[in-house]
Amino acid sequence: MLSSMLTGVSQTPSLSIAAGILAVSLSTIYLLQFQWSCRTSKVPLAQERVLILGATSGVGRTLAHKYASRGAFVCVVGRRTAMLDEVVQECEALSSQGGFKDRILGIRGDCSDVQDMLTLRDAVQDAWSGLDTLILTAGVSALQPLMSVAGIDMSAPGPRSQANAEGIQHAVKAANAAVNGNFIGPYVVAITFIPFLTSTSPSPSIMLLSSVAAVIPAPTRTLYASTKSASLLLYQALSIEHPSIAFTFILPGTIEGDFRASAVDNPPGAPAPKIHEADPNKHGLKREAVADRCMRAIDKAEKMIFTPGYFRAGHISYWVWPTFIEWRARVKYNFKH
């Protein structure tokens, strides 16, 4: 009877496909549950040692609050001392509400500064004797079409101006700042902390907050997208070189907040960054939702997360129908050429 059932399934392609999808889905669910239970058995939530780089604002700050609330040992890192002190106080209050004490550290540091990162590693070693979870949310934004960064208005009527030495040098300076914040920082962090993680944690994890712009190109995001793409590919390659570490990559769309204030590519003489897209504080993803998704992905050792999830389809569609995705990107960023 069993053989006749199998024969029937094999003769019905749709049933075979459905059975295959079901088997894969069940296997995926089982593996995720196993990974979750496996990590929590090795690193209990209330004993997890978490380092958050870029914790003074945005998703990094929200993650610090959430980890403190569930009793983790949390080290928050940022460049702005006043804001760092605020986050430490907030996390200490949340931690104490859960009955935990002396679990919060605050260290001022720049991810791209080698000495800052070495000092940070020593502080974590002295306080906790190791690290389980490294979260990298630090970075800088860049918002302008590349020619605008060099002072060229490509939309102006009449004869088109050419880039001069001053404009090109200004664009190079902006590129150096973007590379330093979005690539060199993660690069220094990886070299500093990967050996430390692998030697001190029974279940090490690294989460990189990247951007959907790292895999789907967009106008006005030339510098931002290229530098975020570079750090994403760096960490993807590192995940192959270091399979004992669970790497998680978060690729969100536009998130609410003041991240765009960190833009490094204002055109020459521009008083403030020009935002081309719809107001992110009205239309962007909520920080709470993104932080919750980050934590679930880390806990379950998920690899590549698009949020919202439909951006995964957009990524695939770019290789199938690039002209449509490019048109949608122009619409999103109000780009007319």
Coordinates of C-alpha atoms in Angstrom, one line a residue:
M1 CA 0.0 0.0 0.0
L2 CA 2.8 2.3 0.9
S3 CA 4.5 1.7 -2.5
S4 CA 1.2 2.5 -4.3
M5 CA 0.9 5.8 -2.3
L6 CA 4.4 6.8 -3.2
T7 CA 3.8 5.9 -6.8
G8 CA 0.7 8.1 -6.8
V9 CA 2.6 11.0 -5.4
S10 CA 5.4 10.6 -7.9
Q11 CA 2.9 10.6 -10.7
T12 CA 1.4 13.9 -9.5
P13 CA 4.0 16.6 -9.9
S14 CA 2.0 19.2 -7.9
L15 CA 1.8 16.8 -4.9
S16 CA 5.5 16.1 -5.2
I17 CA 6.3 19.8 -5.1
A18 CA 4.0 20.4 -2.2
A19 CA 5.5 17.5 -0.3
G20 CA 9.0 18.8 -0.9
I21 CA 8.0 22.3 0.3
L22 CA 6.4 20.9 3.4
A23 CA 9.5 18.8 4.2
V24 CA 11.8 21.7 3.7
S25 CA 9.6 24.0 5.9
L26 CA 9.3 21.4 8.7
S27 CA 13.1 20.9 8.6
T28 CA 13.7 24.6 8.7
I29 CA 11.4 25.1 11.7
Y30 CA 13.1 22.1 13.5
L31 CA 16.6 23.5 12.8
L32 CA 15.7 27.0 14.0
Q33 CA 14.1 25.6 17.2
F34 CA 17.2 23.4 17.7
Q35 CA 19.6 26.3 17.2
W36 CA 17.5 28.5 19.6
S37 CA 17.5 25.8 22.3
C38 CA 21.1 25.0 21.7
R39 CA 22.3 28.5 22.2
T40 CA 20.2 29.3 25.2
S41 CA 21.4 26.1 26.8
K42 CA 25.0 27.3 26.4
V43 CA 24.3 31.0 27.0
P44 CA 21.3 31.6 29.2
L45 CA 19.6 34.9 28.4
A46 CA 20.3 36.4 31.9
Q47 CA 24.0 35.5 31.5
E48 CA 24.6 36.7 28.0
R49 CA 27.4 39.2 27.6
V50 CA 26.4 41.7 24.9
L51 CA 28.5 44.4 23.2
I52 CA 26.6 47.0 21.2
L53 CA 28.6 49.4 19.0
G54 CA 26.7 52.4 18.0
A55 CA 24.3 52.4 21.0
T56 CA 23.7 56.1 21.6
S57 CA 20.8 56.4 19.1
G58 CA 18.5 54.6 16.8
V59 CA 18.2 50.8 16.7
G60 CA 21.4 50.4 18.7
R61 CA 20.0 52.3 21.7
T62 CA 16.7 50.4 21.5
L63 CA 18.6 47.1 21.5
A64 CA 20.5 48.2 24.5
H65 CA 17.3 48.8 26.4
K66 CA 15.9 45.4 25.4
Y67 CA 18.9 43.4 26.3
A68 CA 19.1 45.3 29.7
S69 CA 15.5 44.5 30.3
R70 CA 16.0 40.8 30.0
G71 CA 19.0 40.8 32.3
A72 CA 21.9 40.6 30.0
F73 CA 25.3 42.1 30.7
V74 CA 25.4 45.0 28.3
C75 CA 28.3 47.2 27.2
V76 CA 27.1 50.3 25.2
V77 CA 29.6 52.1 23.0
G78 CA 29.3 55.4 21.2
R79 CA 31.3 58.5 20.3
R80 CA 29.0 61.1 22.0
T81 CA 29.8 61.1 25.8
A82 CA 26.6 62.9 26.9
M83 CA 24.3 60.6 25.0
L84 CA 26.3 57.6 26.1
D85 CA 25.8 58.6 29.8
E86 CA 22.1 58.8 29.1
V87 CA 21.9 55.3 27.6
V88 CA 23.9 53.9 30.5
Q89 CA 21.4 55.4 33.0
E90 CA 18.4 54.1 31.0
C91 CA 19.9 50.6 30.8
E92 CA 20.8 50.5 34.5
A93 CA 17.2 51.5 35.4
L94 CA 15.7 48.8 33.1
S95 CA 18.2 46.2 34.4
S96 CA 17.4 47.0 38.1
Q97 CA 13.7 46.7 37.4
G98 CA 14.3 43.1 36.5
G99 CA 16.2 42.5 39.7
F100 CA 19.7 42.7 38.2
K101 CA 22.6 44.8 39.4
D102 CA 26.0 45.9 38.1
R103 CA 25.5 44.6 34.5
I104 CA 25.8 47.8 32.4
L105 CA 29.0 49.3 31.0
G106 CA 29.4 52.4 29.0
I107 CA 32.6 53.0 27.0
R108 CA 33.3 56.0 24.7
G109 CA 34.9 54.8 21.5
D110 CA 35.1 55.1 17.7
C111 CA 34.9 51.8 15.8
S112 CA 37.5 52.9 13.3
D113 CA 40.0 53.9 16.0
V114 CA 42.3 50.9 16.7
Q115 CA 43.3 52.1 20.2
D116 CA 39.7 52.8 21.1
M117 CA 38.8 49.2 20.2
L118 CA 41.7 47.7 22.1
T119 CA 40.8 49.7 25.2
L120 CA 37.2 48.5 24.8
R121 CA 38.3 44.9 24.5
D122 CA 40.4 45.2 27.6
A123 CA 37.5 46.8 29.5
V124 CA 35.1 43.9 28.6
Q125 CA 37.7 41.4 29.5
D126 CA 38.3 42.9 32.9
A127 CA 34.6 43.3 33.6
W128 CA 33.2 40.0 32.2
S129 CA 36.1 37.8 31.2
G130 CA 34.7 37.4 27.8
L131 CA 31.9 38.2 25.3
D132 CA 29.0 36.2 23.7
T133 CA 27.3 38.6 21.4
L134 CA 28.7 41.4 19.3
I135 CA 26.2 43.9 17.7
L136 CA 27.4 46.4 15.2
T137 CA 24.9 49.2 14.4
A138 CA 27.4 52.1 14.1
G139 CA 27.7 53.8 10.7
V140 CA 27.2 57.1 8.8
S141 CA 24.7 58.1 6.2
A142 CA 25.1 59.6 2.8
L143 CA 22.1 61.1 1.0
Q144 CA 23.1 62.9 -2.2
P145 CA 23.6 62.0 -5.9
L146 CA 27.3 61.7 -6.4
M147 CA 27.6 64.6 -8.9
S148 CA 25.9 66.9 -6.3
V149 CA 28.5 66.0 -3.8
A150 CA 31.1 67.5 -6.2
G151 CA 29.0 70.6 -6.6
I152 CA 27.5 69.7 -10.0
D153 CA 23.8 70.3 -10.7
M154 CA 23.0 67.7 -13.4
S155 CA 19.4 69.0 -13.6
A156 CA 20.3 72.6 -14.4
P157 CA 19.3 73.8 -17.9
G158 CA 21.8 75.0 -20.4
P159 CA 25.5 74.0 -20.9
R160 CA 26.5 71.4 -18.3
S161 CA 29.3 72.4 -15.9
Q162 CA 32.3 70.2 -15.4
A163 CA 33.8 69.0 -12.1
N164 CA 36.6 71.2 -10.9
A165 CA 39.5 70.3 -8.5
E166 CA 37.7 71.7 -5.5
G167 CA 34.5 69.8 -6.2
I168 CA 36.3 66.5 -6.8
Q169 CA 38.4 66.9 -3.6
H170 CA 35.2 67.6 -1.7
A171 CA 33.7 64.4 -3.1
V172 CA 36.9 62.4 -2.2
K173 CA 36.7 63.8 1.4
A174 CA 33.0 62.6 1.6
A175 CA 34.0 59.2 0.3
N176 CA 36.8 58.9 2.9
A177 CA 34.3 59.7 5.7
A178 CA 31.8 57.1 4.4
V179 CA 34.4 54.4 4.0
N180 CA 35.8 55.2 7.4
G181 CA 32.4 54.9 9.1
N182 CA 30.8 52.1 7.2
F183 CA 33.7 49.9 6.2
I184 CA 36.9 50.6 8.2
G185 CA 34.9 50.6 11.4
P186 CA 33.5 47.2 10.9
Y187 CA 36.9 46.0 9.6
V188 CA 38.7 47.1 12.8
V189 CA 36.0 45.6 15.0
A190 CA 36.1 42.3 13.2
I191 CA 39.9 42.0 13.6
T192 CA 39.8 43.1 17.3
F193 CA 36.9 41.0 18.5
I194 CA 36.6 37.8 16.4
P195 CA 39.5 36.0 18.2
F196 CA 38.2 37.3 21.6
L197 CA 34.7 36.0 20.9
T198 CA 35.8 32.6 19.7
S199 CA 38.1 32.1 22.7
T200 CA 35.7 33.3 25.5
S201 CA 32.1 32.3 24.4
P202 CA 30.6 28.8 24.2
S203 CA 28.2 30.1 21.5
P204 CA 29.6 33.3 19.9
S205 CA 27.4 35.5 17.7
I206 CA 27.9 38.6 15.6
M207 CA 25.1 40.8 14.2
L208 CA 25.8 43.4 11.5
L209 CA 23.0 46.0 10.9
S210 CA 23.4 46.7 7.2
S211 CA 20.8 48.1 4.8
V212 CA 18.7 46.9 1.9
A213 CA 20.6 49.5 0.0
A214 CA 23.7 47.2 0.2
V215 CA 22.1 44.8 -2.2
I216 CA 19.5 46.9 -4.1
P217 CA 21.1 50.0 -5.7
A218 CA 19.3 53.3 -5.3
P219 CA 19.8 56.8 -6.6
T220 CA 21.1 59.4 -4.0
R221 CA 22.7 56.5 -2.1
T222 CA 25.9 56.0 -4.2
L223 CA 28.3 56.4 -1.3
Y224 CA 26.1 54.9 1.3
A225 CA 25.1 51.8 -0.7
S226 CA 28.6 51.1 -1.9
T227 CA 30.2 51.3 1.6
K228 CA 27.4 49.3 3.3
S229 CA 27.7 46.7 0.6
A230 CA 31.5 46.5 1.2
S231 CA 31.0 45.8 4.9
L232 CA 28.2 43.3 4.3
L233 CA 30.4 41.3 1.9
L234 CA 33.3 41.5 4.3
Y235 CA 31.2 40.0 7.1
Q236 CA 29.7 37.4 4.8
A237 CA 33.2 36.2 3.8
L238 CA 34.2 36.2 7.5
S239 CA 31.2 34.0 8.3
I240 CA 32.7 31.4 6.0
E241 CA 36.2 31.8 7.5
H242 CA 34.8 31.5 11.0
P243 CA 32.0 28.9 11.0
S244 CA 32.0 28.6 14.8
I245 CA 30.5 32.1 15.0
A246 CA 26.8 32.6 14.2
F247 CA 26.7 35.6 11.9
T248 CA 23.5 37.5 11.4
F249 CA 22.9 40.2 8.8
I250 CA 20.0 42.6 9.1
L251 CA 19.0 44.4 5.9
P252 CA 16.2 46.9 6.7
G253 CA 14.6 49.6 4.6
T254 CA 14.3 53.2 5.8
I255 CA 14.1 53.4 9.6
E256 CA 12.6 56.3 11.6
G257 CA 15.0 58.5 13.5
D258 CA 17.7 61.1 13.0
F259 CA 20.3 58.9 11.3
R260 CA 20.4 61.1 8.3
A261 CA 21.8 63.9 10.4
S262 CA 25.1 62.0 10.3
A263 CA 25.3 62.5 6.5
V264 CA 28.9 63.0 5.3
D265 CA 28.2 64.0 1.7
N266 CA 26.6 67.5 1.9
P267 CA 27.3 69.4 -1.3
P268 CA 29.8 72.3 -1.0
G269 CA 28.3 75.2 0.9
A270 CA 25.1 73.3 1.8
P271 CA 23.9 74.2 5.3
A272 CA 22.1 70.9 6.0
P273 CA 21.6 67.5 4.3
K274 CA 18.8 67.3 1.7
I275 CA 16.5 64.3 2.2
H276 CA 15.1 63.2 -1.1
E277 CA 12.7 60.4 0.2
A278 CA 9.5 60.7 2.2
D279 CA 9.9 61.8 5.8
P280 CA 11.4 58.7 7.5
N281 CA 9.8 59.6 10.8
K282 CA 6.4 59.3 9.2
H283 CA 7.0 56.5 6.8
G284 CA 10.0 54.6 8.1
L285 CA 10.2 51.4 10.0
K286 CA 9.8 51.6 13.7
R287 CA 13.0 51.2 15.7
E288 CA 11.2 48.9 18.2
A289 CA 10.1 46.5 15.4
V290 CA 13.6 46.4 13.9
A291 CA 15.2 45.8 17.3
D292 CA 12.8 43.0 18.1
R293 CA 13.6 41.4 14.7
C294 CA 17.3 41.7 15.3
M295 CA 17.1 40.0 18.7
R296 CA 15.0 37.1 17.3
A297 CA 17.4 36.6 14.5
I298 CA 20.4 36.5 16.9
D299 CA 18.7 34.2 19.3
K300 CA 17.7 31.8 16.5
A301 CA 21.0 32.1 14.6
E302 CA 19.3 33.3 11.4
K303 CA 21.6 34.4 8.7
M304 CA 20.2 37.0 6.3
I305 CA 17.1 39.0 7.3
F306 CA 15.3 41.5 5.1
T307 CA 12.9 43.8 6.8
P308 CA 10.2 44.2 5.6
G309 CA 10.4 40.7 4.2
Y310 CA 9.2 41.7 0.7
F311 CA 12.6 43.3 0.1
R312 CA 13.9 39.8 -0.4
A313 CA 11.7 39.5 -3.4
G314 CA 12.9 43.0 -4.5
H315 CA 16.5 41.7 -4.3
I316 CA 15.7 38.7 -6.5
S317 CA 13.6 40.8 -8.9
Y318 CA 16.6 43.2 -9.5
W319 CA 18.4 40.3 -11.3
V320 CA 15.3 39.3 -13.2
W321 CA 13.8 42.7 -14.1
P322 CA 16.3 45.4 -13.2
T323 CA 14.6 48.2 -15.1
F324 CA 11.5 47.8 -13.0
I325 CA 13.4 47.9 -9.7
E326 CA 15.4 50.9 -10.8
W327 CA 12.2 52.7 -11.7
R328 CA 10.8 51.9 -8.3
A329 CA 14.0 53.2 -6.7
R330 CA 13.7 56.5 -8.6
V331 CA 10.2 56.9 -7.3
K332 CA 11.1 56.1 -3.7
Y333 CA 13.9 58.7 -3.7
N334 CA 12.1 61.3 -5.8
F335 CA 14.9 61.2 -8.3
K336 CA 14.5 62.8 -11.7
H337 CA 17.2 63.1 -14.2

